[in-house]
CSV table of C-alpha atoms in Angstrom, one decimal:
chain,number,residue,atom,x,y,z
A,12,MET,CA,-32.7,-14.5,-24.4
A,13,THR,CA,-34.0,-10.9,-25.9
A,14,VAL,CA,-33.9,-9.8,-21.9
A,15,VAL,CA,-30.5,-11.7,-21.0
A,16,ALA,CA,-28.9,-9.5,-23.2
A,17,ASP,CA,-30.9,-6.8,-23.4
A,18,ARG,CA,-29.6,-6.5,-20.1
A,19,LEU,CA,-26.1,-7.5,-20.9
A,20,ARG,CA,-26.7,-4.0,-22.8
A,21,GLY,CA,-27.0,-2.1,-20.1
A,22,ALA,CA,-24.7,-3.1,-17.7
A,23,ARG,CA,-22.2,-2.4,-20.1
A,24,THR,CA,-23.6,0.5,-20.8
A,25,ALA,CA,-23.7,1.1,-16.6
A,26,LEU,CA,-19.5,0.2,-16.7
A,27,THR,CA,-19.0,2.7,-19.8
A,28,ARG,CA,-20.5,5.6,-17.6
A,29,VAL,CA,-18.6,5.2,-14.4
A,30,SER,CA,-17.1,8.7,-13.2
A,31,LEU,CA,-13.6,8.4,-11.8
A,32,THR,CA,-14.5,10.2,-8.6
A,33,PRO,CA,-17.5,7.4,-6.7
A,34,LEU,CA,-15.2,4.8,-7.7
A,35,LEU,CA,-12.5,6.3,-5.5
A,36,VAL,CA,-14.8,7.2,-3.1
A,37,ARG,CA,-15.2,3.0,-2.9
A,38,VAL,CA,-11.4,2.2,-3.6
A,39,GLY,CA,-11.7,4.5,-0.3
A,40,ILE,CA,-14.6,2.3,2.2
A,41,PHE,CA,-12.4,-1.1,0.4
A,42,LEU,CA,-8.9,-0.1,1.5
A,43,SER,CA,-10.4,2.0,4.6
A,44,VAL,CA,-12.6,-1.5,5.8
A,45,LEU,CA,-8.9,-3.0,4.9
A,46,LEU,CA,-7.0,-1.1,7.4
A,47,GLY,CA,-10.0,-1.0,10.2
A,48,MET,CA,-9.5,-5.5,10.1
A,49,VAL,CA,-5.3,-5.0,10.0
A,50,LEU,CA,-5.7,-3.2,13.2
A,51,ALA,CA,-8.4,-5.4,14.9
A,52,TYR,CA,-7.7,-8.8,14.1
A,53,PRO,CA,-4.2,-10.9,15.3
A,54,ALA,CA,-1.6,-11.1,12.9
A,55,GLU,CA,-1.8,-15.1,13.2
A,56,VAL,CA,-5.7,-14.3,12.0
A,57,LEU,CA,-4.9,-12.2,9.1
A,58,LEU,CA,-1.2,-14.4,8.1
A,59,GLY,CA,-4.2,-17.6,8.3
A,60,ARG,CA,-6.9,-18.5,5.6
A,61,SER,CA,-9.5,-17.3,6.7
A,62,PHE,CA,-7.6,-13.3,4.7
A,63,GLY,CA,-9.5,-14.0,2.1
A,64,GLY,CA,-13.0,-14.2,3.6
A,65,LEU,CA,-12.3,-10.8,5.4
A,66,LEU,CA,-11.3,-9.4,2.4
A,67,LEU,CA,-14.2,-10.7,0.8
A,68,VAL,CA,-15.9,-8.0,3.6
A,69,ALA,CA,-13.9,-5.6,2.6
A,70,VAL,CA,-15.0,-5.8,-0.4
A,71,LEU,CA,-18.6,-5.9,-0.4
A,72,PRO,CA,-18.8,-2.0,1.2
A,73,ALA,CA,-17.6,-1.0,-1.2
A,74,LEU,CA,-19.9,-2.7,-3.7
A,75,SER,CA,-23.0,-1.9,-1.9
A,76,PRO,CA,-22.9,1.3,0.3
A,77,ARG,CA,-25.9,1.5,0.5
A,78,ARG,CA,-27.5,-1.7,1.9
A,79,VAL,CA,-26.8,-4.6,5.4
A,80,TRP,CA,-22.8,-4.4,4.4
A,81,PRO,CA,-21.4,-2.2,6.2
A,82,THR,CA,-22.3,-2.5,9.2
A,83,PHE,CA,-21.9,-5.8,8.6
A,84,ALA,CA,-17.9,-5.3,7.9
A,85,ALA,CA,-18.2,-3.1,10.6
A,86,LEU,CA,-19.7,-6.3,13.3
A,87,VAL,CA,-16.3,-8.6,11.9
A,88,THR,CA,-14.1,-5.7,13.0
A,89,VAL,CA,-15.7,-5.5,16.5
A,90,GLY,CA,-15.1,-9.8,17.1
A,91,GLY,CA,-12.1,-9.0,15.7
A,92,TRP,CA,-11.1,-6.8,18.2
A,93,LEU,CA,-12.5,-9.0,20.6
A,94,VAL,CA,-10.7,-12.7,19.8
A,95,ALA,CA,-7.3,-10.4,19.2
A,96,THR,CA,-7.7,-9.3,22.8
A,97,ASP,CA,-9.8,-12.5,24.9
A,98,GLY,CA,-8.7,-15.0,22.1
A,99,TYR,CA,-5.6,-14.2,22.1
A,100,GLY,CA,-4.3,-11.9,24.9
A,101,ARG,CA,-3.2,-8.9,23.1
A,102,PRO,CA,-2.9,-6.0,25.3
A,103,ILE,CA,-5.7,-3.4,25.0
A,104,ALA,CA,-3.4,-0.3,24.0
A,105,LEU,CA,-5.4,3.3,23.6
A,106,TRP,CA,-3.6,4.5,20.5
A,107,ARG,CA,-4.9,0.9,18.3
A,108,LEU,CA,-8.3,1.3,20.0
A,109,LEU,CA,-8.6,5.1,18.9
A,110,ALA,CA,-7.1,3.8,15.5
A,111,VAL,CA,-9.7,0.8,15.4
A,112,ALA,CA,-12.4,3.3,16.2
A,113,ALA,CA,-11.4,6.4,14.0
A,114,VAL,CA,-11.5,3.6,10.8
A,115,LEU,CA,-14.5,2.7,11.4
A,116,TYR,CA,-16.3,6.0,11.5
A,117,LEU,CA,-14.5,7.0,7.8
A,118,THR,CA,-16.0,3.6,6.7
A,119,HIS,CA,-19.3,5.3,8.1
A,120,THR,CA,-18.8,8.6,6.7
A,121,VAL,CA,-17.3,7.8,3.0
A,122,CYS,CA,-20.3,4.8,2.7
A,123,ALA,CA,-22.6,7.5,3.6
A,124,LEU,CA,-21.4,9.6,1.5
A,125,ALA,CA,-21.2,7.0,-1.6
A,126,ALA,CA,-24.4,5.6,-1.2
A,127,VAL,CA,-25.5,9.1,-2.2
A,128,LEU,CA,-22.8,9.6,-5.1
A,129,PRO,CA,-24.2,7.8,-8.6
A,130,TYR,CA,-21.5,6.2,-10.8
A,131,ASP,CA,-21.9,8.0,-13.1
A,132,ALA,CA,-22.0,11.4,-11.0
A,133,VAL,CA,-19.4,14.3,-11.7
A,134,VAL,CA,-18.0,15.1,-7.9
A,135,ASP,CA,-16.5,18.8,-7.6
A,136,PRO,CA,-13.6,17.3,-6.3
A,137,GLU,CA,-13.5,20.0,-3.1
A,138,LEU,CA,-17.3,18.8,-2.7
A,139,ILE,CA,-14.6,15.3,-1.3
A,140,VAL,CA,-12.1,17.2,0.6
A,141,ARG,CA,-14.4,19.5,2.5
A,142,TRP,CA,-16.3,15.9,3.1
A,143,LEU,CA,-13.6,14.4,4.3
A,144,LEU,CA,-12.7,17.0,6.6
A,145,ARG,CA,-16.1,17.3,8.8
A,146,ALA,CA,-14.3,13.9,9.1
A,147,GLY,CA,-11.4,14.1,10.4
A,148,ALA,CA,-12.5,17.3,12.3
A,149,VAL,CA,-15.5,15.5,14.5
A,150,LEU,CA,-12.6,11.8,15.0
A,151,LEU,CA,-10.2,15.4,16.0
A,152,ALA,CA,-12.4,15.8,18.9
A,153,THR,CA,-13.5,12.2,20.1
A,154,SER,CA,-10.0,11.3,20.1
A,155,VAL,CA,-9.2,14.4,22.7
A,156,LEU,CA,-12.0,13.8,24.0
A,157,GLY,CA,-12.0,9.9,24.5
A,158,VAL,CA,-8.2,10.0,25.6
A,159,LEU,CA,-9.7,13.4,28.2
A,160,LEU,CA,-12.3,10.7,29.3
A,161,VAL,CA,-9.3,7.9,29.9
A,162,GLU,CA,-7.6,10.0,32.0
A,163,LEU,CA,-10.3,11.1,33.8
A,164,ALA,CA,-10.5,7.5,34.5
A,165,ALA,CA,-7.1,7.3,36.0
A,166,VAL,CA,-7.8,10.1,39.1
A,167,GLY,CA,-8.3,9.1,42.8
A,168,ASP,CA,-9.0,5.4,44.4
A,169,GLY,CA,-10.8,3.7,41.3
A,170,ARG,CA,-13.9,6.7,41.4
A,171,GLY,CA,-12.0,7.8,38.5
A,172,VAL,CA,-14.7,5.0,36.5
A,173,GLN,CA,-17.6,5.9,37.6
A,174,ALA,CA,-16.4,9.9,36.9
A,175,ALA,CA,-15.6,9.1,33.7
A,176,THR,CA,-18.9,6.9,32.8
A,177,VAL,CA,-21.5,10.1,34.7
A,178,ALA,CA,-19.0,12.3,32.2
A,179,GLY,CA,-19.2,9.8,29.2
A,180,LEU,CA,-23.1,9.6,30.0
A,181,ALA,CA,-23.8,13.6,30.1
A,182,LEU,CA,-21.5,14.6,27.4
A,183,ALA,CA,-24.4,11.3,25.3
A,184,ALA,CA,-27.1,13.3,26.7
A,185,VAL,CA,-26.3,16.3,25.9
A,186,VAL,CA,-25.2,15.8,22.2
A,187,THR,CA,-28.5,14.1,21.4
A,188,ALA,CA,-30.8,17.4,23.1
A,189,LEU,CA,-28.0,19.4,20.8
A,190,LEU,CA,-29.4,16.9,18.0
A,191,GLY,CA,-32.6,17.2,18.9
A,192,TRP,CA,-32.4,20.8,18.9
A,193,LEU,CA,-31.5,21.4,16.0
A,194,LEU,CA,-33.9,18.3,13.7
A,195,ARG,CA,-36.8,20.8,14.8
A,196,ARG,CA,-35.1,23.6,14.1
A,197,LYS,CA,-35.4,22.8,10.7
């Protein structure tokens, strides 16, 4: 019985030490996962009984960002996108596709931040701002590149799709080589 009492006392002590910044980061995870699912799923699913399950999926990565839950939430979001386009016949809109991809990346990067922040960390707000600005720059660059590749796909008599695919693969190879070079440089 003393073991249970000790654990409860330890949990109460841990809860009293939680600081505001890590808590807000985890709220940001919840909101970004929820926004991604709202963008991905059709309204019929969101207004139905399954909304409670989607809320649970949004809570899990916020509670445990180091585990499998961020990946699970991303897969559920992508599954919602597929359900909306294939099952409910929602047309694929570029803005919605870019928004879902941006929210998935934002969720990923905020989960990475939360994974290294202890609950009782005292964090300079400038750190969070710099982290989010860096994420915003990545999102802006990839969105512009994505739109350019979609426009490249529309060029020509169907040959644009092949050109966009080759350009995307070449860009992925260049980024991989650059990351490998940066890793070896250290």
